[in-house]
Amino acid sequence: MAFLAQLLQRIKPSPTIAVSDRARALKAAGRDIIGLGAGEPDFDTPDNIKAAAKAAIDRGDTKYTTVDGAAALKQAICAKFKRENELDYAPAQITVGNGGKQVLFNALLATLDPGDEVIIPTPYWVSYPDMVQIAGGTPVFVPTSLEGGFKMRPEDLEAAITPNTKWLIFNSPSNPSGAAYEAAELKGLTDVVLRHAHVWVLTDDIYEHLVYDGFAFATPAQVEPGLSSRTLTMNGVSKAYAMTGWRIGYAGGAVELIRAMATIQSQSTTNPSSISQAAAIEALNGRQDFLVERAAVFAERRDLVVTMLNQAPGVRCPTPQGAFYVYPSCADLIGCKTPDGATIANDTDFVTYLLEAEGVAVVQGAAFGLEPHFRISYAASTEALTEACRRIQRACAALV
Ligand SMILES: Cc1ncc(COP(=O)(O)O)c(C=O)c1O
């Protein structure tokens, strides 16, 4: 009898974390590496948020809280949903976990039985399929395309729904493509879900505040209030407030689901850190002006990266509306030979070549379920991005 569970044969460690680890190891070995694999803002957590955490420690807010979030944080989240998304949630409809990741995990564990299907558009955030599998469900992928702006078409969603469909996982702006759905595009999808009363929507809005060129963010329960009773609206402070290490994510949804998720969390991690919760209250209730300033910086970096990548022979890079990623195609480079005579057979070969030849760490499209592409995180300095894109241009020009 094997000691490790059979489940581990179906799931894999996060490929994006693997790229970061490899880049770190090469750096430690003395190589000149530019790591563009990480999914976190390079800004610091704002001072008012840090101060709120320090005050919480000094006040003695260092004990267990309610499992799925202290009352004051749930109030702040209700106010945020109302203010920014026109969503009316009561505190009993709110859950708080250790990052958006745990919230998603709780929702899937609380609802999936063997045979249940979860629709995931590709390219997807690397964790969705594995989370679904850990929870015993079956991921059902709906491919999108660069030509279609990496957006799922209503007819493709319709075709993927079966009597076994439990959830649609929806992520806009998207990791890894940066695609963001306008309200009208989103309505096309919610109209489909509305017709299938057994399908719920798990929307991951974590990149809500990272949108550019005046893009107006919209979330499913907002564009289709008729779906609010079967939508779990997930969000968090990690990306918007540069708080990835604090581990606070949250969601609003049906009371019965929220209670079931709290039961799961009560038997795993109990509450998220009381100190991080105090920081999150300040993040949501405090000054918001830096969100726009930081988004403007990201937009500039995006433009730089898109322009320079499109100058790399064989790379096609559309301009995304949000998040801090681009997801260019390297289809025209498949079959080319490196100066060492190796053939680039797929996007994994291409990113390996970029790392070995030029010391640029990016993530292969295979990790996100849509090939041949690669993902670059532009949450890095202008200097690092300029140098990385120069190196990518050089690496592509050297392929024959
Ligand atoms: C699409 C998406 N959802 C959720 C998360 C997880 O966020 P958190 O750090 O709050 O767990 C990430 C982090 O990379 C993400 O990219």
Coordinates of C-alpha atoms and ligand atoms in Angstrom, one line a residue:
M1 CA 0.0 0.0 0.0
A2 CA 1.4 3.4 -1.0
F3 CA 1.9 5.8 1.8
L4 CA 1.0 9.0 -0.2
A5 CA -2.6 9.4 -1.3
Q6 CA -3.7 8.6 -4.8
L7 CA -4.9 12.2 -5.0
L8 CA -1.3 13.4 -5.3
Q9 CA -1.0 11.6 -8.7
R10 CA -3.7 13.9 -10.0
I11 CA -2.5 17.3 -8.6
K12 CA 0.8 19.1 -9.1
P13 CA 2.7 21.8 -7.3
S14 CA 2.0 25.4 -8.5
P15 CA 4.1 25.8 -11.7
T16 CA 4.4 29.6 -11.1
I17 CA 5.9 29.0 -7.7
A18 CA 8.2 26.5 -9.4
V19 CA 9.5 29.1 -11.8
S20 CA 10.1 31.6 -9.0
D21 CA 12.0 28.9 -7.1
R22 CA 14.1 28.0 -10.1
A23 CA 14.9 31.7 -10.8
R24 CA 15.9 32.2 -7.1
A25 CA 18.2 29.1 -7.2
L26 CA 19.9 30.3 -10.4
K27 CA 20.4 33.8 -8.9
A28 CA 21.9 32.2 -5.7
A29 CA 24.3 30.3 -8.0
G30 CA 25.5 33.7 -9.4
R31 CA 23.6 34.0 -12.6
D32 CA 22.1 37.3 -13.7
I33 CA 18.4 36.5 -13.6
I34 CA 15.4 38.7 -14.2
G35 CA 12.4 37.0 -12.6
L36 CA 9.1 37.9 -14.2
G37 CA 7.2 34.9 -12.9
A38 CA 5.7 36.2 -9.7
G39 CA 2.1 37.1 -9.2
E40 CA 2.5 39.9 -6.7
P41 CA 2.8 43.7 -6.8
D42 CA 6.3 45.0 -6.2
F43 CA 4.9 47.9 -4.2
D44 CA 4.9 47.9 -0.4
T45 CA 1.8 47.7 1.8
P46 CA 0.7 51.4 2.5
D47 CA 1.7 52.9 5.8
N48 CA -1.8 53.5 7.2
I49 CA -2.4 49.7 6.8
K50 CA 0.8 48.8 8.5
A51 CA 0.0 51.2 11.3
A52 CA -3.4 49.6 11.8
A53 CA -1.7 46.2 12.3
K54 CA 0.7 47.6 14.8
A55 CA -2.1 49.2 16.7
A56 CA -4.0 45.9 16.8
I57 CA -0.9 44.2 18.4
D58 CA -0.6 47.0 21.0
R59 CA -4.3 46.8 21.7
G60 CA -4.1 43.1 22.4
D61 CA -6.1 42.0 19.3
T62 CA -4.0 38.9 19.4
K63 CA -6.6 36.2 20.1
Y64 CA -8.9 34.0 18.1
T65 CA -11.6 35.8 16.3
T66 CA -14.9 34.4 14.8
V67 CA -13.8 31.6 12.5
D68 CA -14.8 33.3 9.2
G69 CA -13.9 36.9 10.2
A70 CA -14.4 39.5 12.9
A71 CA -17.6 41.5 12.9
A72 CA -15.8 44.8 12.1
L73 CA -14.1 43.3 9.1
K74 CA -17.4 41.8 7.8
Q75 CA -18.9 45.3 8.1
A76 CA -16.0 46.8 6.2
I77 CA -16.5 44.2 3.5
C78 CA -20.3 44.8 3.2
A79 CA -19.5 48.5 2.9
K80 CA -16.9 47.8 0.2
F81 CA -19.3 45.6 -1.8
K82 CA -22.0 48.3 -1.6
R83 CA -19.7 51.2 -2.4
E84 CA -17.7 49.6 -5.3
N85 CA -20.0 46.9 -6.7
E86 CA -23.6 47.9 -5.9
L87 CA -24.0 44.6 -4.1
D88 CA -26.1 44.3 -0.9
Y89 CA -24.6 41.7 1.4
A90 CA -25.5 41.3 5.1
P91 CA -22.6 40.3 7.5
A92 CA -24.1 36.8 7.6
Q93 CA -23.4 36.5 3.9
I94 CA -19.7 37.3 4.3
T95 CA -16.8 34.9 4.8
V96 CA -13.1 35.8 5.4
G97 CA -10.2 33.3 4.9
N98 CA -6.4 33.1 4.7
G99 CA -6.2 34.7 1.2
G100 CA -8.6 34.4 -1.7
K101 CA -7.1 31.0 -2.2
Q102 CA -8.6 29.6 1.0
V103 CA -11.9 31.1 0.2
L104 CA -12.1 29.4 -3.2
F105 CA -10.8 26.2 -1.6
N106 CA -13.5 26.3 1.1
A107 CA -16.3 26.9 -1.5
L108 CA -15.2 24.0 -3.6
L109 CA -14.7 21.6 -0.7
A110 CA -18.1 22.6 0.7
T111 CA -20.0 21.9 -2.5
L112 CA -18.3 19.3 -4.8
D113 CA -19.2 15.7 -4.8
P114 CA -17.5 13.1 -7.2
G115 CA -18.9 13.6 -10.7
D116 CA -19.6 17.3 -10.2
E117 CA -18.2 19.4 -13.0
V118 CA -16.7 22.9 -12.7
I119 CA -16.4 25.0 -15.9
I120 CA -13.0 26.8 -16.2
P121 CA -12.2 29.0 -19.2
T122 CA -8.6 28.7 -20.4
P123 CA -6.1 30.1 -19.9
Y124 CA -6.8 29.8 -16.2
W125 CA -5.2 30.7 -12.9
V126 CA -3.0 27.6 -12.2
S127 CA -4.7 26.7 -9.0
Y128 CA -8.3 26.3 -10.2
P129 CA -8.1 22.8 -11.7
D130 CA -6.1 21.4 -8.9
M131 CA -8.4 22.8 -6.3
V132 CA -11.4 21.3 -8.1
Q133 CA -9.7 17.9 -8.2
I134 CA -8.7 18.0 -4.5
A135 CA -12.3 18.7 -3.7
G136 CA -13.3 15.6 -5.8
G137 CA -14.8 17.5 -8.8
T138 CA -14.0 17.4 -12.5
P139 CA -12.7 20.5 -14.3
V140 CA -14.3 21.1 -17.7
F141 CA -12.2 23.5 -19.8
V142 CA -13.5 26.0 -22.2
P143 CA -10.8 27.3 -24.5
T144 CA -10.5 31.0 -25.5
S145 CA -8.2 32.5 -28.1
L146 CA -5.9 35.4 -28.5
E147 CA -8.0 36.5 -31.5
G148 CA -11.1 36.5 -29.2
G149 CA -9.3 38.6 -26.6
F150 CA -9.0 35.5 -24.3
K151 CA -12.7 35.9 -23.5
M152 CA -15.2 33.0 -23.3
R153 CA -18.0 33.2 -25.7
P154 CA -21.6 32.7 -24.5
E155 CA -22.2 29.9 -27.0
D156 CA -19.0 28.1 -25.7
L157 CA -20.2 28.4 -22.2
E158 CA -23.7 27.1 -23.2
A159 CA -22.1 24.0 -24.9
A160 CA -20.0 23.2 -21.8
I161 CA -22.9 23.0 -19.4
T162 CA -24.2 19.5 -18.5
P163 CA -26.6 18.3 -15.9
N164 CA -23.5 17.7 -13.7
T165 CA -22.2 21.3 -13.9
K166 CA -22.1 22.8 -10.4
W167 CA -19.9 26.0 -10.9
L168 CA -18.6 28.3 -13.5
I169 CA -15.3 29.8 -12.3
F170 CA -15.0 33.3 -13.7
N171 CA -12.0 35.5 -13.3
S172 CA -11.9 39.1 -14.7
P173 CA -9.4 40.7 -15.0
S174 CA -7.7 37.4 -15.7
N175 CA -4.6 35.8 -14.4
P176 CA -2.8 35.0 -16.8
S177 CA -4.2 36.9 -19.8
G178 CA -5.1 40.2 -18.3
A179 CA -8.4 40.1 -20.2
A180 CA -11.3 41.9 -18.5
Y181 CA -15.0 41.6 -19.5
E182 CA -17.0 44.8 -20.1
A183 CA -20.4 44.7 -18.4
A184 CA -22.2 43.9 -21.7
E185 CA -19.8 41.0 -22.4
L186 CA -20.4 39.7 -18.9
K187 CA -24.2 40.0 -19.4
G188 CA -23.9 37.6 -22.4
L189 CA -22.4 35.0 -20.0
T190 CA -24.8 35.6 -17.1
D191 CA -27.8 35.3 -19.5
V192 CA -26.6 31.7 -20.2
V193 CA -26.1 30.9 -16.5
L194 CA -29.5 32.3 -15.7
R195 CA -31.1 29.7 -18.0
H196 CA -29.5 26.9 -16.1
A197 CA -30.8 27.0 -12.5
H198 CA -28.4 24.3 -11.2
V199 CA -25.3 26.3 -12.2
W200 CA -23.6 28.6 -9.7
V201 CA -21.0 31.3 -10.4
L202 CA -17.7 31.5 -8.5
T203 CA -16.3 34.9 -9.5
D204 CA -12.7 35.7 -8.6
D205 CA -12.5 39.5 -8.6
I206 CA -9.1 39.7 -7.0
Y207 CA -7.7 42.0 -9.8
E208 CA -10.7 44.4 -9.6
H209 CA -8.6 47.5 -9.0
L210 CA -6.0 46.7 -11.6
V211 CA -7.7 48.0 -14.7
Y212 CA -6.5 50.5 -17.2
D213 CA -7.5 53.1 -19.8
G214 CA -10.7 54.0 -17.9
F215 CA -12.0 50.4 -18.0
A216 CA -15.2 50.0 -15.8
F217 CA -15.0 46.9 -13.7
A218 CA -18.1 44.8 -13.4
T219 CA -18.9 41.6 -11.5
P220 CA -21.6 39.0 -12.3
A221 CA -24.1 39.6 -9.4
Q222 CA -24.0 43.3 -10.3
V223 CA -24.8 42.9 -14.0
E224 CA -27.4 40.2 -13.3
P225 CA -29.0 40.6 -9.8
G226 CA -31.1 37.5 -10.7
L227 CA -27.9 35.5 -10.2
S228 CA -26.9 36.9 -6.8
S229 CA -28.5 34.0 -4.8
R230 CA -26.2 31.6 -6.7
T231 CA -23.1 33.7 -7.1
L232 CA -20.1 33.6 -4.7
T233 CA -18.3 36.9 -5.2
M234 CA -14.7 36.5 -4.1
N235 CA -12.2 39.2 -3.6
G236 CA -9.3 40.1 -1.3
V237 CA -6.7 42.6 -0.3
S238 CA -3.6 40.8 -1.7
K239 CA -3.3 42.4 -5.1
A240 CA -5.1 45.8 -4.8
Y241 CA -3.4 46.8 -1.5
A242 CA -0.1 45.0 -2.0
M243 CA -0.8 42.7 0.9
T244 CA 0.0 39.2 -0.5
G245 CA 1.8 38.2 2.7
W246 CA -1.0 39.2 5.0
R247 CA -3.3 36.4 3.7
I248 CA -6.7 38.0 3.8
G249 CA -9.4 37.1 1.2
Y250 CA -13.1 37.3 1.4
A251 CA -16.4 36.5 -0.3
G252 CA -20.1 37.3 -0.3
G253 CA -22.8 34.8 -1.1
A254 CA -25.7 32.7 0.1
V255 CA -26.0 32.3 3.9
E256 CA -26.2 28.5 3.6
L257 CA -23.0 28.3 1.5
I258 CA -21.2 30.8 3.8
R259 CA -22.0 28.7 6.8
A260 CA -20.8 25.5 5.2
M261 CA -17.5 27.2 4.3
A262 CA -17.1 28.3 7.9
T263 CA -17.6 24.7 9.0
I264 CA -14.7 23.6 6.7
Q265 CA -12.5 26.4 7.9
S266 CA -13.2 25.7 11.5
Q267 CA -11.7 22.3 11.1
S268 CA -8.7 23.4 9.2
T269 CA -7.2 26.8 9.9
T270 CA -9.8 28.5 12.2
N271 CA -9.7 32.3 11.7
P272 CA -7.2 34.3 9.6
S273 CA -4.7 36.2 11.6
S274 CA -6.4 38.8 13.9
I275 CA -3.7 41.3 13.1
S276 CA -4.1 40.8 9.3
Q277 CA -7.8 41.3 9.8
A278 CA -7.2 44.7 11.5
A279 CA -5.0 45.6 8.6
A280 CA -7.6 44.6 6.1
I281 CA -10.3 46.8 7.9
E282 CA -8.0 49.8 7.4
A283 CA -7.3 48.8 3.8
L284 CA -11.0 48.7 3.0
N285 CA -12.1 51.7 5.1
G286 CA -9.0 53.9 4.8
R287 CA -7.7 56.1 2.0
Q288 CA -8.1 54.6 -1.5
D289 CA -6.3 57.3 -3.5
F290 CA -3.1 55.2 -4.1
L291 CA -5.1 52.6 -6.0
V292 CA -5.5 54.9 -9.0
E293 CA -1.8 56.1 -8.7
R294 CA -0.5 52.5 -8.7
A295 CA -2.8 51.5 -11.5
A296 CA -1.3 54.3 -13.6
V297 CA 2.2 53.0 -13.0
F298 CA 1.1 49.5 -14.0
A299 CA -0.5 50.8 -17.2
E300 CA 2.7 52.5 -18.2
R301 CA 4.6 49.3 -17.6
R302 CA 2.1 47.3 -19.6
D303 CA 2.5 49.6 -22.5
L304 CA 6.2 49.3 -22.4
V305 CA 6.1 45.5 -22.3
V306 CA 3.5 45.2 -25.0
T307 CA 5.4 47.5 -27.3
M308 CA 8.8 45.8 -26.8
L309 CA 7.4 42.3 -27.0
N310 CA 5.7 43.0 -30.3
Q311 CA 9.2 44.1 -31.6
A312 CA 10.5 40.6 -30.8
P313 CA 10.5 38.4 -33.9
G314 CA 7.8 35.7 -33.7
V315 CA 6.1 37.1 -30.6
R316 CA 2.5 38.4 -30.8
C317 CA 1.3 40.3 -27.7
P318 CA -2.2 41.8 -27.4
T319 CA -2.8 44.7 -25.0
P320 CA -4.7 43.5 -21.9
Q321 CA -7.2 45.7 -20.0
G322 CA -6.2 44.6 -16.5
A323 CA -4.2 42.6 -13.9
F324 CA -0.4 42.8 -14.2
Y325 CA 0.3 40.1 -16.8
V326 CA 0.6 39.8 -20.5
Y327 CA 0.1 36.5 -22.3
P328 CA 1.8 36.7 -25.7
S329 CA 1.8 34.0 -28.3
C330 CA 5.0 32.3 -29.3
A331 CA 3.3 30.1 -32.0
D332 CA 5.5 31.5 -34.8
L333 CA 8.6 30.3 -32.9
I334 CA 7.5 26.7 -32.5
G335 CA 9.8 24.5 -34.7
C336 CA 12.6 27.0 -34.7
K337 CA 16.2 26.1 -33.7
T338 CA 18.3 27.7 -30.9
P339 CA 21.9 28.7 -31.6
D340 CA 22.8 25.4 -29.8
G341 CA 20.8 23.4 -32.4
A342 CA 17.9 22.5 -30.0
T343 CA 14.4 22.6 -31.4
I344 CA 11.7 24.7 -29.7
A345 CA 8.9 22.1 -29.8
N346 CA 6.5 23.9 -27.4
D347 CA 6.2 26.9 -25.0
T348 CA 7.9 25.0 -22.2
D349 CA 11.0 24.7 -24.5
F350 CA 10.7 28.4 -25.3
V351 CA 10.7 29.6 -21.7
T352 CA 13.5 27.2 -20.8
Y353 CA 15.5 28.7 -23.6
L354 CA 14.8 32.2 -22.4
L355 CA 16.0 31.3 -18.9
E356 CA 19.1 29.4 -20.1
A357 CA 20.2 31.8 -22.9
E358 CA 19.2 35.2 -21.4
G359 CA 18.4 34.7 -17.8
V360 CA 14.7 35.8 -18.1
A361 CA 12.3 33.8 -16.0
V362 CA 8.7 33.7 -17.4
V363 CA 6.0 31.0 -17.2
Q364 CA 5.0 28.6 -20.0
G365 CA 1.5 28.7 -21.3
A366 CA 1.1 25.0 -20.7
A367 CA 0.8 25.8 -17.0
F368 CA -2.3 27.9 -17.7
G369 CA -4.0 25.4 -20.1
L370 CA -3.6 27.4 -23.4
E371 CA -0.5 26.9 -25.6
P372 CA 1.7 28.1 -27.1
H373 CA 2.0 31.2 -25.0
F374 CA 4.0 32.5 -22.1
R375 CA 3.1 34.7 -19.2
I376 CA 5.1 37.8 -18.1
S377 CA 4.3 39.5 -14.9
Y378 CA 5.0 43.2 -15.3
A379 CA 4.9 43.8 -11.5
A380 CA 8.6 44.8 -11.7
S381 CA 10.6 48.0 -12.2
T382 CA 10.7 49.8 -15.5
E383 CA 14.5 49.1 -15.7
A384 CA 14.1 45.4 -15.1
L385 CA 11.2 45.2 -17.6
T386 CA 13.1 47.1 -20.3
E387 CA 16.2 44.9 -19.9
A388 CA 14.1 41.7 -19.8
C389 CA 12.3 42.7 -23.0
R390 CA 15.6 43.5 -24.7
R391 CA 16.9 40.1 -23.8
I392 CA 13.7 38.4 -25.1
Q393 CA 14.1 40.4 -28.4
R394 CA 17.7 39.1 -28.7
A395 CA 16.7 35.5 -27.8
C396 CA 14.0 35.5 -30.4
A397 CA 16.2 37.1 -33.1
A398 CA 18.7 34.3 -32.5
L399 CA 16.2 31.6 -33.4
V400 CA 16.3 30.2 -36.9
Ligands
LIG1 C1 -6.6 34.8 -10.1 C2 -6.2 34.7 -8.7 N1 -7.0 34.4 -7.7 C3 -6.7 34.2 -6.5 C4 -5.4 34.4 -6.1 C5 -5.0 34.2 -4.6 O1 -4.9 35.3 -3.9 P1 -4.5 35.3 -2.4 O2 -3.1 35.7 -2.3 O3 -5.4 36.3 -1.7 O4 -4.7 33.9 -1.9 C6 -4.4 34.8 -7.0 C7 -3.0 34.9 -6.7 O5 -2.1 34.8 -7.4 C8 -4.8 34.9 -8.4 O6 -4.0 35.3 -9.3

